[in-house]
Structure formats: structure tokens, C-alpha cells
Short mmCIF file of N, CA and C and ligand atoms in Angstrom, two decimals:
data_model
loop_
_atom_site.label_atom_id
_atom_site.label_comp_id
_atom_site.label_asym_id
_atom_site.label_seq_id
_atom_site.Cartn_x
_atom_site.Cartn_y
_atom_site.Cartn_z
N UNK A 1 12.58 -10.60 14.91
CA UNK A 1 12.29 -10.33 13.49
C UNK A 1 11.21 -9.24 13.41
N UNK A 2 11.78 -8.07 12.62
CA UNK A 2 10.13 -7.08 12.75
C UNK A 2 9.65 -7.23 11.61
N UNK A 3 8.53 -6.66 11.82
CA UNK A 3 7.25 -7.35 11.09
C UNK A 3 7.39 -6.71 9.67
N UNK A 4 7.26 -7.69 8.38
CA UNK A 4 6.98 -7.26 7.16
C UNK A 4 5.98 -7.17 6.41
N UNK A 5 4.90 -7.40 7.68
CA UNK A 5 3.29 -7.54 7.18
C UNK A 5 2.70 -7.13 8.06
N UNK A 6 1.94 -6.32 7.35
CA UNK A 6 0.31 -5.66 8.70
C UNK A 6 -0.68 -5.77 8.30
N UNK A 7 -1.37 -6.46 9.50
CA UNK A 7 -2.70 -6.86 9.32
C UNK A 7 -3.55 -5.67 10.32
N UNK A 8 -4.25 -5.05 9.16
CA UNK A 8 -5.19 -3.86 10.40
C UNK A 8 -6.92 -4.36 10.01
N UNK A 9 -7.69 -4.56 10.90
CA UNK A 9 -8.92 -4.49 10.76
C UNK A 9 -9.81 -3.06 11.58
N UNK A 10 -10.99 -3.14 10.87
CA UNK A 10 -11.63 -1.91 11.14
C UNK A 10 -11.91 -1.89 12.65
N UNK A 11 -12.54 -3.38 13.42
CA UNK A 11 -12.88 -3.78 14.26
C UNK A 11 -12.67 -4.97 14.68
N UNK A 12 -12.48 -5.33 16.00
CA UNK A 12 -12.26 -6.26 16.93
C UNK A 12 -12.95 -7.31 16.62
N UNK A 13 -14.37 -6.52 15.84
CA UNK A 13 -15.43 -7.94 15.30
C UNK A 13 -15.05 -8.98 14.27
N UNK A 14 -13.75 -8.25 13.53
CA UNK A 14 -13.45 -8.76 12.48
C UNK A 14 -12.93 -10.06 12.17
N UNK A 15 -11.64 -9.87 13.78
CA UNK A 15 -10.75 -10.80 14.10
C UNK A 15 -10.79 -12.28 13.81
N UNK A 16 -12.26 -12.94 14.19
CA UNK A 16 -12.01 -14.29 13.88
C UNK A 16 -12.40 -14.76 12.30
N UNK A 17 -13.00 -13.77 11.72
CA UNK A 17 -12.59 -14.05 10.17
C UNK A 17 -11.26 -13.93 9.51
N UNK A 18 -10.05 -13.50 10.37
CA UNK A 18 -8.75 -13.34 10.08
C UNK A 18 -7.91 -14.34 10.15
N UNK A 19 -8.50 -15.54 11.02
CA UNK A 19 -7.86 -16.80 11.09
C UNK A 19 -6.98 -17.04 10.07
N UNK A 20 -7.58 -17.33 8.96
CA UNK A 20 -7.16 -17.88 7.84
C UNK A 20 -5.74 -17.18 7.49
N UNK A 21 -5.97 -15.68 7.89
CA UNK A 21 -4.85 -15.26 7.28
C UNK A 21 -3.40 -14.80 8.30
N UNK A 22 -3.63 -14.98 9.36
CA UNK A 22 -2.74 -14.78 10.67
C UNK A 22 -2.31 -16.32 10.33
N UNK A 23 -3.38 -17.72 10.09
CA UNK A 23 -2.68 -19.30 9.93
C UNK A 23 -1.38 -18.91 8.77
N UNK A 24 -2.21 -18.76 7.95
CA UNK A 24 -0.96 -18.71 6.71
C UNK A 24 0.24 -18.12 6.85
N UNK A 25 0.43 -16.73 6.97
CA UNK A 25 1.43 -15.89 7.69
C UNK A 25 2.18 -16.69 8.38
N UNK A 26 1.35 -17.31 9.47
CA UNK A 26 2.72 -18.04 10.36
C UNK A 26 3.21 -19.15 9.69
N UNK A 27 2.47 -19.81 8.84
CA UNK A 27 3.03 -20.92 8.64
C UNK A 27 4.07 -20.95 7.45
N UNK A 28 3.77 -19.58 6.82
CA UNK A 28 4.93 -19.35 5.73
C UNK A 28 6.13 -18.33 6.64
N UNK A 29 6.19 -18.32 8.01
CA UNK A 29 7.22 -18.16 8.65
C UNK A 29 7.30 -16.45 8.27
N UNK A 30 6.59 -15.99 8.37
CA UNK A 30 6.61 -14.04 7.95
C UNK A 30 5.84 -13.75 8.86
N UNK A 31 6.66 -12.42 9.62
CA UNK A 31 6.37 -11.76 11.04
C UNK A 31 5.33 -10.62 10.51
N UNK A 32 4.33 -10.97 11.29
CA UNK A 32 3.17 -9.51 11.05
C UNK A 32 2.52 -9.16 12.41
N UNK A 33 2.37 -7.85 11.87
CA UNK A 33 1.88 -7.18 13.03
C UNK A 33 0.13 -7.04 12.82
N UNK A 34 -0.64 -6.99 14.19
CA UNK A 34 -2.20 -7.00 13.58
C UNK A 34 -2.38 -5.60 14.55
N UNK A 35 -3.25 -4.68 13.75
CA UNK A 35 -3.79 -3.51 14.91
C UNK A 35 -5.29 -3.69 14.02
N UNK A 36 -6.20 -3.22 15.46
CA UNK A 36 -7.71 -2.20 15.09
C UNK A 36 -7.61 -0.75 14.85
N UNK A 37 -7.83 -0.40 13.52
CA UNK A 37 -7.66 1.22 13.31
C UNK A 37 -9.03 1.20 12.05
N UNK A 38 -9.66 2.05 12.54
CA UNK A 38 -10.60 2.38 11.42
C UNK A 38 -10.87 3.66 10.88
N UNK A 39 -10.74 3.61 9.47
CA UNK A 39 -11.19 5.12 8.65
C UNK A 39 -12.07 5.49 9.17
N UNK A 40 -13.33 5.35 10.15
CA UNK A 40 -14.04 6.54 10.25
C UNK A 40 -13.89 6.53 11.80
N UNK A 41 -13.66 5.44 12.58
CA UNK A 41 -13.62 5.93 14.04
C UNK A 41 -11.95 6.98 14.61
N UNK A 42 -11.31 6.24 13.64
CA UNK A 42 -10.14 6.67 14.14
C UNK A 42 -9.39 6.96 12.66
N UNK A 43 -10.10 7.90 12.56
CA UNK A 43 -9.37 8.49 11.18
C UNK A 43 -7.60 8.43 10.91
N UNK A 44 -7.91 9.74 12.22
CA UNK A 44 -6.16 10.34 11.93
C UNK A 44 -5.05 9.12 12.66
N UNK A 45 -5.64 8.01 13.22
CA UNK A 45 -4.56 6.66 13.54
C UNK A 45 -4.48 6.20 12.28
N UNK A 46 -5.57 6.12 11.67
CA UNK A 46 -5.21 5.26 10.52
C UNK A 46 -3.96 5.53 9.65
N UNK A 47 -4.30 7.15 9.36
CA UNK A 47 -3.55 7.86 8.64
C UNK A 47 -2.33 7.56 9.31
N UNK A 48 -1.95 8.31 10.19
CA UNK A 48 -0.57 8.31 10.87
C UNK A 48 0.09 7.21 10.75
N UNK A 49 -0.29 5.34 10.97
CA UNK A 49 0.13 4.64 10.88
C UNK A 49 0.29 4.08 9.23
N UNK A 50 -0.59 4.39 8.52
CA UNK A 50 -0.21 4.43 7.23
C UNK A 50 1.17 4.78 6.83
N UNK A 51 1.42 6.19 6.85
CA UNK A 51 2.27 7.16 6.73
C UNK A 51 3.79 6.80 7.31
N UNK A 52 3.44 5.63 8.27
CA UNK A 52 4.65 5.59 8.91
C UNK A 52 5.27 4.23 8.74
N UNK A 53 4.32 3.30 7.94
CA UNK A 53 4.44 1.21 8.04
C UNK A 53 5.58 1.51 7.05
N UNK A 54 6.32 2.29 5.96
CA UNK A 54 7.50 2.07 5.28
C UNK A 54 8.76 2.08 5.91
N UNK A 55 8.39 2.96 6.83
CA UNK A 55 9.85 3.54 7.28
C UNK A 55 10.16 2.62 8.44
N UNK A 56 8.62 1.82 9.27
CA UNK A 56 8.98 0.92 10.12
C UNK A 56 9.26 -0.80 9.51
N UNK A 57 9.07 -0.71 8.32
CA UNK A 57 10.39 -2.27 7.53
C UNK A 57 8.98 -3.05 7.06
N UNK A 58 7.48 -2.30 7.10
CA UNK A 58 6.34 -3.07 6.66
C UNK A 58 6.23 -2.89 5.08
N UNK A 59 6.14 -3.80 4.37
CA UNK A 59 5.94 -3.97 3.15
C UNK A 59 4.83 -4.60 2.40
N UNK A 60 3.94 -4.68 2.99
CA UNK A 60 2.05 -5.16 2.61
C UNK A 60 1.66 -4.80 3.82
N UNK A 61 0.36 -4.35 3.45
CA UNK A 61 -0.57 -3.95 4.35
C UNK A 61 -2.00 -4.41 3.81
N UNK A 62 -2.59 -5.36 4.65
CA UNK A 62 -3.89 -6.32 4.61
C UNK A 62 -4.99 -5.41 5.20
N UNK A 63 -5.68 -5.10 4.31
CA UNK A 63 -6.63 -4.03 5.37
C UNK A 63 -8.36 -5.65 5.64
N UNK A 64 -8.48 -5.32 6.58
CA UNK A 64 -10.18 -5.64 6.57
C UNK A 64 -10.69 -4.88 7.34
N UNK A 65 -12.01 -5.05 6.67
CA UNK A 65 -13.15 -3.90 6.90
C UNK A 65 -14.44 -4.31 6.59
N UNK A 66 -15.68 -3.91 7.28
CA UNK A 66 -16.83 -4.45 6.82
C UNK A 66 -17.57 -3.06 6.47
N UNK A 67 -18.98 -2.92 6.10
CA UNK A 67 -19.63 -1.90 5.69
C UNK A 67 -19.44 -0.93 4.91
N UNK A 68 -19.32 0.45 5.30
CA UNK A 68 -18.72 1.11 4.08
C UNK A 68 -17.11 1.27 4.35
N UNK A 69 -16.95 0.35 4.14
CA UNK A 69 -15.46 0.11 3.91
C UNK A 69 -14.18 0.68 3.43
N UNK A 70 -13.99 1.86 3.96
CA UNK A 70 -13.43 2.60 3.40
C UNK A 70 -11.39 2.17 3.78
N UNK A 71 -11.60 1.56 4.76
CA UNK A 71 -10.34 1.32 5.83
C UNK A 71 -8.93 1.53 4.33
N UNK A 72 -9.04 0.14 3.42
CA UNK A 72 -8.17 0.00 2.36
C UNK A 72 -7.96 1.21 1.67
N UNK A 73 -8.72 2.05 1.29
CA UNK A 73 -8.46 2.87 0.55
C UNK A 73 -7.99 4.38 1.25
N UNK A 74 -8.38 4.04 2.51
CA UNK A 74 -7.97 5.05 3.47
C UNK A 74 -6.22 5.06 3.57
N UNK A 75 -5.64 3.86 3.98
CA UNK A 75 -4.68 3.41 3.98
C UNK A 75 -3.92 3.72 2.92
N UNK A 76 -4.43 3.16 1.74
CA UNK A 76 -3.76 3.33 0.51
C UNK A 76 -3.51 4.78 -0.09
N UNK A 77 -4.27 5.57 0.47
CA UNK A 77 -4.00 7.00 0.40
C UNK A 77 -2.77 7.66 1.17
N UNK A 78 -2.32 7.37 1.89
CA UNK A 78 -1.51 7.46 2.89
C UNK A 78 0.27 6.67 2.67
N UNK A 79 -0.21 5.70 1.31
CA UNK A 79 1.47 5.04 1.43
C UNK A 79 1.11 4.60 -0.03
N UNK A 80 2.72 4.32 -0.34
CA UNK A 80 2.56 3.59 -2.03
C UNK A 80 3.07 2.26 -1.61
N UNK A 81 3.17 1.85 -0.40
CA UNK A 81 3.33 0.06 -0.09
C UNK A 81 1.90 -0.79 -0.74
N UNK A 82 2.02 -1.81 -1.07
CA UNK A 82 0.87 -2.82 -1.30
C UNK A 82 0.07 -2.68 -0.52
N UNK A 83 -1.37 -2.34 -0.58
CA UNK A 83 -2.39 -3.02 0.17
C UNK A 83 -3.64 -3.44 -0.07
N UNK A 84 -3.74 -4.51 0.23
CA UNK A 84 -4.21 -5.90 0.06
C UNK A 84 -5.92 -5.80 0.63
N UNK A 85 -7.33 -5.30 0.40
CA UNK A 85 -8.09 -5.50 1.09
C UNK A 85 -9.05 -6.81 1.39
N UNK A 86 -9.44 -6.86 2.20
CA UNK A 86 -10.33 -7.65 2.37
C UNK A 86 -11.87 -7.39 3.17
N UNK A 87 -12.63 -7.56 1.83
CA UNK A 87 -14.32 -7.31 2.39
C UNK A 87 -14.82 -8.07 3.47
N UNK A 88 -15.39 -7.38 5.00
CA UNK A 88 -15.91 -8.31 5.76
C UNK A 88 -17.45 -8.48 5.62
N UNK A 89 -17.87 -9.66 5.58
CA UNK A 89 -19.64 -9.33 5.15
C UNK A 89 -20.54 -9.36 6.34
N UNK A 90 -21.29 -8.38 6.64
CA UNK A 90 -22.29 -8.07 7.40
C UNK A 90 -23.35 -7.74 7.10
N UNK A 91 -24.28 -8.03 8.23
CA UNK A 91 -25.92 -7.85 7.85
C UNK A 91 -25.97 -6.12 7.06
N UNK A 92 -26.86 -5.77 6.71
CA UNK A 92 -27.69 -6.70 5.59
C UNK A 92 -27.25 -6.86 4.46
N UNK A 93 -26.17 -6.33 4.05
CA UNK A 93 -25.91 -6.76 2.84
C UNK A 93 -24.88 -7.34 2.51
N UNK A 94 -24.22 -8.61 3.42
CA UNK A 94 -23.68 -9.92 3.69
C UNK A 94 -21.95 -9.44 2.71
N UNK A 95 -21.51 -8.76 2.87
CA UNK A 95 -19.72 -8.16 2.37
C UNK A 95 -20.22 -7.55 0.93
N UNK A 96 -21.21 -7.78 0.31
CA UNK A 96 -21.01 -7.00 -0.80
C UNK A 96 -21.07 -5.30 -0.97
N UNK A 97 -21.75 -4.60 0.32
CA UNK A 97 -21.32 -3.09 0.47
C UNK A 97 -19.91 -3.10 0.46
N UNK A 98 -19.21 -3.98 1.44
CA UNK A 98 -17.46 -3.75 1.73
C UNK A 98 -16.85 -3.96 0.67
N UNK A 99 -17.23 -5.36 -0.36
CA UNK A 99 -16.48 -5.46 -1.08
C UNK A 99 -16.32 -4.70 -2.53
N UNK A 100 -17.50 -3.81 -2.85
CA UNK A 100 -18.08 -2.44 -3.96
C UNK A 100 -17.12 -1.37 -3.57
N UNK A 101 -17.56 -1.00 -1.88
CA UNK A 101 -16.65 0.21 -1.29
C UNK A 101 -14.85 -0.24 -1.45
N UNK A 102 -14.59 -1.73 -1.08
CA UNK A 102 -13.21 -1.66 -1.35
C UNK A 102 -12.25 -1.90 -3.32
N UNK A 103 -13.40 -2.36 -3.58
CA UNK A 103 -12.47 -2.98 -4.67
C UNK A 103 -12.87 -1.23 -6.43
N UNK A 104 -13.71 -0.49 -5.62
CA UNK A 104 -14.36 0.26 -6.21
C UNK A 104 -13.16 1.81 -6.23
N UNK A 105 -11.74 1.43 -6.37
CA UNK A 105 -10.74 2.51 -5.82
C UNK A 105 -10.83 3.23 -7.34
N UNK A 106 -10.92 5.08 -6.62
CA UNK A 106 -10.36 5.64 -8.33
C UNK A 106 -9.35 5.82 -8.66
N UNK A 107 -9.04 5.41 -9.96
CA UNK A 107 -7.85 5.17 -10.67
C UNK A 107 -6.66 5.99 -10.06
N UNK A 108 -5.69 5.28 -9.88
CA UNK A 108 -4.52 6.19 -9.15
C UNK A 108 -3.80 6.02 -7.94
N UNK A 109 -5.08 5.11 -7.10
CA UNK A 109 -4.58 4.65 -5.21
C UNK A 109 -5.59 2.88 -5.80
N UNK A 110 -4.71 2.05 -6.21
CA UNK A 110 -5.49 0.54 -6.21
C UNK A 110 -5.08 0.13 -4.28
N UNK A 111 -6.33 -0.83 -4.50
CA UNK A 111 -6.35 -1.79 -3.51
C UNK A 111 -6.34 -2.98 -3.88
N UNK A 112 -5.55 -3.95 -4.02
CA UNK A 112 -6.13 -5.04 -4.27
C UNK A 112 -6.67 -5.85 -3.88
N UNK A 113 -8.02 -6.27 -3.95
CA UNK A 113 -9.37 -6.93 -3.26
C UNK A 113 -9.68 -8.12 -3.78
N UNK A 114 -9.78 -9.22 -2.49
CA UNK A 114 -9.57 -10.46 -2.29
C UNK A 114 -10.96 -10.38 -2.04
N UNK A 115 -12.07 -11.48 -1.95
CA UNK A 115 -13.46 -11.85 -1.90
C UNK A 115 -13.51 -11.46 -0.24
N UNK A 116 -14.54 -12.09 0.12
CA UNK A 116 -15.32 -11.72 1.59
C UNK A 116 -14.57 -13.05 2.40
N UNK A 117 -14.99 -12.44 3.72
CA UNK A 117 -14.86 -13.51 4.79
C UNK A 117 -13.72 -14.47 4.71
N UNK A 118 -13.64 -15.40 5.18
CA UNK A 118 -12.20 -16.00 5.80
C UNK A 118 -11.59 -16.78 4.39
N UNK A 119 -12.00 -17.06 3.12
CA UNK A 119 -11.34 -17.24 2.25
C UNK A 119 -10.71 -16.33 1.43
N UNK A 120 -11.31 -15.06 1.32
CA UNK A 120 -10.04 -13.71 0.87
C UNK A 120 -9.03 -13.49 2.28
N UNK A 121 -9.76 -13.67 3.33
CA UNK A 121 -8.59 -13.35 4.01
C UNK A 121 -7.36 -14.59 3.90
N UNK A 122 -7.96 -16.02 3.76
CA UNK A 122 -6.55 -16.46 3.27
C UNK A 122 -6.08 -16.48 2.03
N UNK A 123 -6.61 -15.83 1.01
CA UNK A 123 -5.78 -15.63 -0.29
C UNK A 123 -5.26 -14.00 0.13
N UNK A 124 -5.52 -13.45 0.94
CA UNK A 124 -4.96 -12.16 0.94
C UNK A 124 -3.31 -12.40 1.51
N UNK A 125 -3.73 -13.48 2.46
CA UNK A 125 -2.48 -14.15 2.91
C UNK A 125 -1.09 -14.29 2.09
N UNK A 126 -1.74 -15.48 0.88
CA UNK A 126 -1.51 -16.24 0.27
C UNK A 126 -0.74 -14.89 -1.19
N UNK A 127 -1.38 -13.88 -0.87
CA UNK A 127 -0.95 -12.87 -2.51
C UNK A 127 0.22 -12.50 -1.91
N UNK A 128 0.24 -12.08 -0.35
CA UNK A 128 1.05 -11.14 -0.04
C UNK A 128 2.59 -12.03 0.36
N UNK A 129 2.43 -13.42 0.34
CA UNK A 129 3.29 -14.21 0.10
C UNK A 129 3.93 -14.36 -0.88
N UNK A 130 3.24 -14.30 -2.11
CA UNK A 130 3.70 -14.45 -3.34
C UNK A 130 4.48 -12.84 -3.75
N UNK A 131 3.50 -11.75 -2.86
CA UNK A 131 4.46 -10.91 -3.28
C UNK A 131 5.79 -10.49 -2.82
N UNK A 132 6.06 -11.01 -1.40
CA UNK A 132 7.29 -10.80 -0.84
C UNK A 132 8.52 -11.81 -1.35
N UNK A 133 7.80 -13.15 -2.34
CA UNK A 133 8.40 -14.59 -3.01
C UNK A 133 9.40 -14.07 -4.02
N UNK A 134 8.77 -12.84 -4.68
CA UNK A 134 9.32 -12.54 -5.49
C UNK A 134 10.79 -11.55 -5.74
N UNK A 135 11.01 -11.79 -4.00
CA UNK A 135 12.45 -11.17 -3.90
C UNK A 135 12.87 -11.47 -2.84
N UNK A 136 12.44 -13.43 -2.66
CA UNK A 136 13.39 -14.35 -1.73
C UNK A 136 12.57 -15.60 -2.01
N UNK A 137 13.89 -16.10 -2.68
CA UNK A 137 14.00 -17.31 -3.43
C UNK A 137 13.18 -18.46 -1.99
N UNK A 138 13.40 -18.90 -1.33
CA UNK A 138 13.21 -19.07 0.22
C UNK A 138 11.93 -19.18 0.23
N UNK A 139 11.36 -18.46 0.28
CA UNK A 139 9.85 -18.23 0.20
C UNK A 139 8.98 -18.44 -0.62
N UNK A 140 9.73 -18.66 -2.02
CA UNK A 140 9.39 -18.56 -3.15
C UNK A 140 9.53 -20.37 -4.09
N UNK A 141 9.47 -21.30 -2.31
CA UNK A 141 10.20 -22.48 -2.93
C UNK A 141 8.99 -23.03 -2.00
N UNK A 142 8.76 -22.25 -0.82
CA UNK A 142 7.85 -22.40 0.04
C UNK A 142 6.18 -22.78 -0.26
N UNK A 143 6.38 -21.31 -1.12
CA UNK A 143 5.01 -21.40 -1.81
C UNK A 143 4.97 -22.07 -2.97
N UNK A 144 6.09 -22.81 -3.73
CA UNK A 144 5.76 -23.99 -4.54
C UNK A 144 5.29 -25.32 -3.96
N UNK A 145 5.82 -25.45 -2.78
CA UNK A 145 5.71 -26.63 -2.27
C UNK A 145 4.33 -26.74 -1.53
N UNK A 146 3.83 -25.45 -1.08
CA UNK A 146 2.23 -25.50 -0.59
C UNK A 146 1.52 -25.91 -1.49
N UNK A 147 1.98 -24.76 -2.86
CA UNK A 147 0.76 -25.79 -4.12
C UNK A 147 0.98 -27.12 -4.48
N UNK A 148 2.42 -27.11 -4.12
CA UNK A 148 2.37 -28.76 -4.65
C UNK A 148 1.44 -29.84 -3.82
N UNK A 149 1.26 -29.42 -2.02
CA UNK A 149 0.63 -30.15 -1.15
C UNK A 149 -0.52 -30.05 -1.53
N UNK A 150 -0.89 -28.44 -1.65
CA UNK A 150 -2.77 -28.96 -2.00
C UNK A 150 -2.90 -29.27 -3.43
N UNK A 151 -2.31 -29.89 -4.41
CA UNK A 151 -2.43 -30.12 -5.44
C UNK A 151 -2.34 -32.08 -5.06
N UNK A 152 -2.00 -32.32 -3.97
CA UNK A 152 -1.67 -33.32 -3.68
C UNK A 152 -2.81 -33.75 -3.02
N UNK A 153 -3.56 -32.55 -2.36
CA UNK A 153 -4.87 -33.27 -1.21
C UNK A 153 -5.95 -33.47 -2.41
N UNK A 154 -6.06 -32.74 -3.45
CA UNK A 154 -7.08 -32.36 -4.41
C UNK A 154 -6.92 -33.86 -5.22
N UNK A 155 -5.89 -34.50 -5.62
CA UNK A 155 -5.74 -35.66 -6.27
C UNK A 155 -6.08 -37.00 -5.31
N UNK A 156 -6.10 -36.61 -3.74
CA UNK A 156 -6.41 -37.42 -2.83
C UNK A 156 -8.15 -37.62 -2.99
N UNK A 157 -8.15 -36.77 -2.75
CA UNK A 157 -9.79 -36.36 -2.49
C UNK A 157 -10.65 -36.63 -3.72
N UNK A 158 -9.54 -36.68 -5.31
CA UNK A 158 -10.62 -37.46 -6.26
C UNK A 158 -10.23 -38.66 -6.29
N UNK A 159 -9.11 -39.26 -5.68
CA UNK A 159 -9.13 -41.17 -5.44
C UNK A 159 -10.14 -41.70 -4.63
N UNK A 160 -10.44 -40.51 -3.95
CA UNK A 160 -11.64 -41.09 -2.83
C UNK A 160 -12.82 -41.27 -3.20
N UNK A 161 -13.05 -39.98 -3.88
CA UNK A 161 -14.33 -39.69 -4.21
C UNK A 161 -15.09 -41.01 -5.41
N UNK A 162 -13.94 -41.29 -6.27
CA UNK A 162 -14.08 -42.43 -7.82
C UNK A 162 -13.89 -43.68 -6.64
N UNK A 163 -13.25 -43.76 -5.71
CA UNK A 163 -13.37 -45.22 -4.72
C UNK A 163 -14.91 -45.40 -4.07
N UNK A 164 -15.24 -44.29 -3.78
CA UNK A 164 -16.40 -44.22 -3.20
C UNK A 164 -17.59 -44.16 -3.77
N UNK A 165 -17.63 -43.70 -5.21
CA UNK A 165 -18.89 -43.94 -6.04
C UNK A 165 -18.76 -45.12 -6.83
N UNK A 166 -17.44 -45.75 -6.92
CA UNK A 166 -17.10 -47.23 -7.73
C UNK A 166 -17.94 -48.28 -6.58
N UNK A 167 -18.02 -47.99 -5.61
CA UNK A 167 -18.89 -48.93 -4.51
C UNK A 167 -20.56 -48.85 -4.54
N UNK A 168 -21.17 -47.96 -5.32
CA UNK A 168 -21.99 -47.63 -5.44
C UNK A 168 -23.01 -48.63 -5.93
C1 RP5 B 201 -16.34 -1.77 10.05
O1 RP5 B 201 -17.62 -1.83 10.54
C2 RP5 B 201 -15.58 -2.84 10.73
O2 RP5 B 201 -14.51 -3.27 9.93
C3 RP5 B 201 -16.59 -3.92 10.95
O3 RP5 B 201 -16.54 -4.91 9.94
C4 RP5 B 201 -17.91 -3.18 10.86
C5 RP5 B 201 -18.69 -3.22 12.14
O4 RP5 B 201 -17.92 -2.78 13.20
P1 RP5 B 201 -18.37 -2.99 14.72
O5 RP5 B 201 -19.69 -2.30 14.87
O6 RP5 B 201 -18.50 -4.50 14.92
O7 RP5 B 201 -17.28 -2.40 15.56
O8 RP5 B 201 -15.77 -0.52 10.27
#
């Protein structure tokens, strides 16, 4: 199956804040590819692979990036496919440089920007699911049934919580 999702981060450092969103991916059964390419170390990779994720069957592109974060918008310059950023937060100013530099696109090349650290990366997951849902029913039954589960742990977790302060 080739991949209909790419996951690129700026850096290698990024990786284990990506958990969340490499879990999801697999578990909604959608093949993605992950590379390190960064707008300022490796400009013209970025570009080139930008330029080229349509024609190779990729249809979202998840950028993360920390600092001045340019990776998403780098990308997004380069293709009119979806892409999805995600702010990584680093010292000192804990993702909010990344997430200003990413979600800060001028009118014309959007990114769409998911919060910092490993919970945008699993709603970045989670969007780019919903956006491929919307043209396979399949997937689109998939991601009802996830909300239905955590709609199911959330009703768990307040039986517990009213069991547990009723003992009080
Ligand atoms: C960004 O700079 C990367 O996405 C990373 O979040 C940050 C720091 O990179 P390293 O110095 O860890 O390679 O380009």
C-alpha cells in the first residue's frame, strides 16, 4: 500500500513527540511515510519533496517543526495538497515561537495548525483522517466509532469519578 500520508519533521529531536500521531495513523489503518527535512537545513529537499508528494499518491502532509518554524509553510509553498502543521515546543519559548511562525501563514498558502507537542500531533492525526473520511465511507465509519469509544471512556470515567466521591 503506498503511502497517503507524510509525516516530515524538522528534526530527529522531534520524533518522540510524534507518537501520538504515527499511533493513530496506524490504527486507523492509513500508510504514511515519515522523513527529516528541514526549511532551513535542507532547504532545497524540502522543496523538491514537496513538489513531488502529489504525483507520488501523498495526499496530507503533517509538517512538525520547532523554533522558527518555518518547515509547514515551506512545504505549503511548494504543493496545493493539505498540510497539516504541528508546533514543537522548545526552550525558551516552550512551542509558542513554532506555533506564531506556523499558524501565522499569509493569506494565500494556509497551514492548518494543530496546538504543540504530542496532543496536536494526535489531532493532526486525527484531522487528516477525517480528511481522507470524506471520500471513503470505510474510514469514515472508523472514525465514528473512535468517537463513539472515547465518548464511551469519558462516560466511564464520570461513573467513577460520582462512585468515588459518593464514598466520600
Ligand atoms: C527545528 O528546530 C526542528 O524541528 C526542531 O524542533 C528544532 C531543533 O532542532 P535540533 O537542534 O534538535 O536538530 O528545525
Amino acid at each position: 500500500m503506498s503511502a497517503e500520508i507524510a509525516v516530515i519533521m524538522g528534526s530527529k529531536s522531534d520524533l518522540p513527540s510524534l507518537k501520538g500521531a504515527f499511533d493513530t495513523l496506524k490504527k486507523f489503518g492509513l500508510a504514511f511515510e515519515a522523513r527529516v527535512l528541514s526549511a532551513h537545513r535542507t532547504p532545497d529537499a524540502a522543496a523538491e519533496y514537496a513538489k513531488s508528494a502529489e504525483s507520488r499518491g501523498i495526499k496530507i502532509i503533517l509538517c512538525a517543526a520547532g523554533m522558527a518554524a518555518h518547515l509547514g509553510g515551506v512545504i505549503a509553498a511548494h504543493t496545493t495538497l493539505p498540510v497539516i502543521g504541528i508546533p514543537m515546543a522548545s526552550e525558551p519559548f516552550h512551542g509558542w515561537d513554532a506555533l506564531l511562525a506556523m499558524v501565522q501563514m499569509p493569506p494565500g498558502i494556509p497551514v492548518a495548525t494543530v496546538t504543540a507537542g504530542p496532543a496536536g500531533a494526535k489531532n493532526a492525526a486525527l484531522l487528516a483522517v477525517a480528511i481522507l473520511a470524506l471520500s471513503n465511507p470505510e474510514l469514515a465509519q472508523k472514525l465514528k466509532e473512535f468517537r463513539a469509544a472515547q465518548t464511551r471512556q469519558v462516560e466511564e470515567a464520570d461513573a467513577a469519578v460520582q462512585a468515588e466521591i459518593a464514598k466520600l
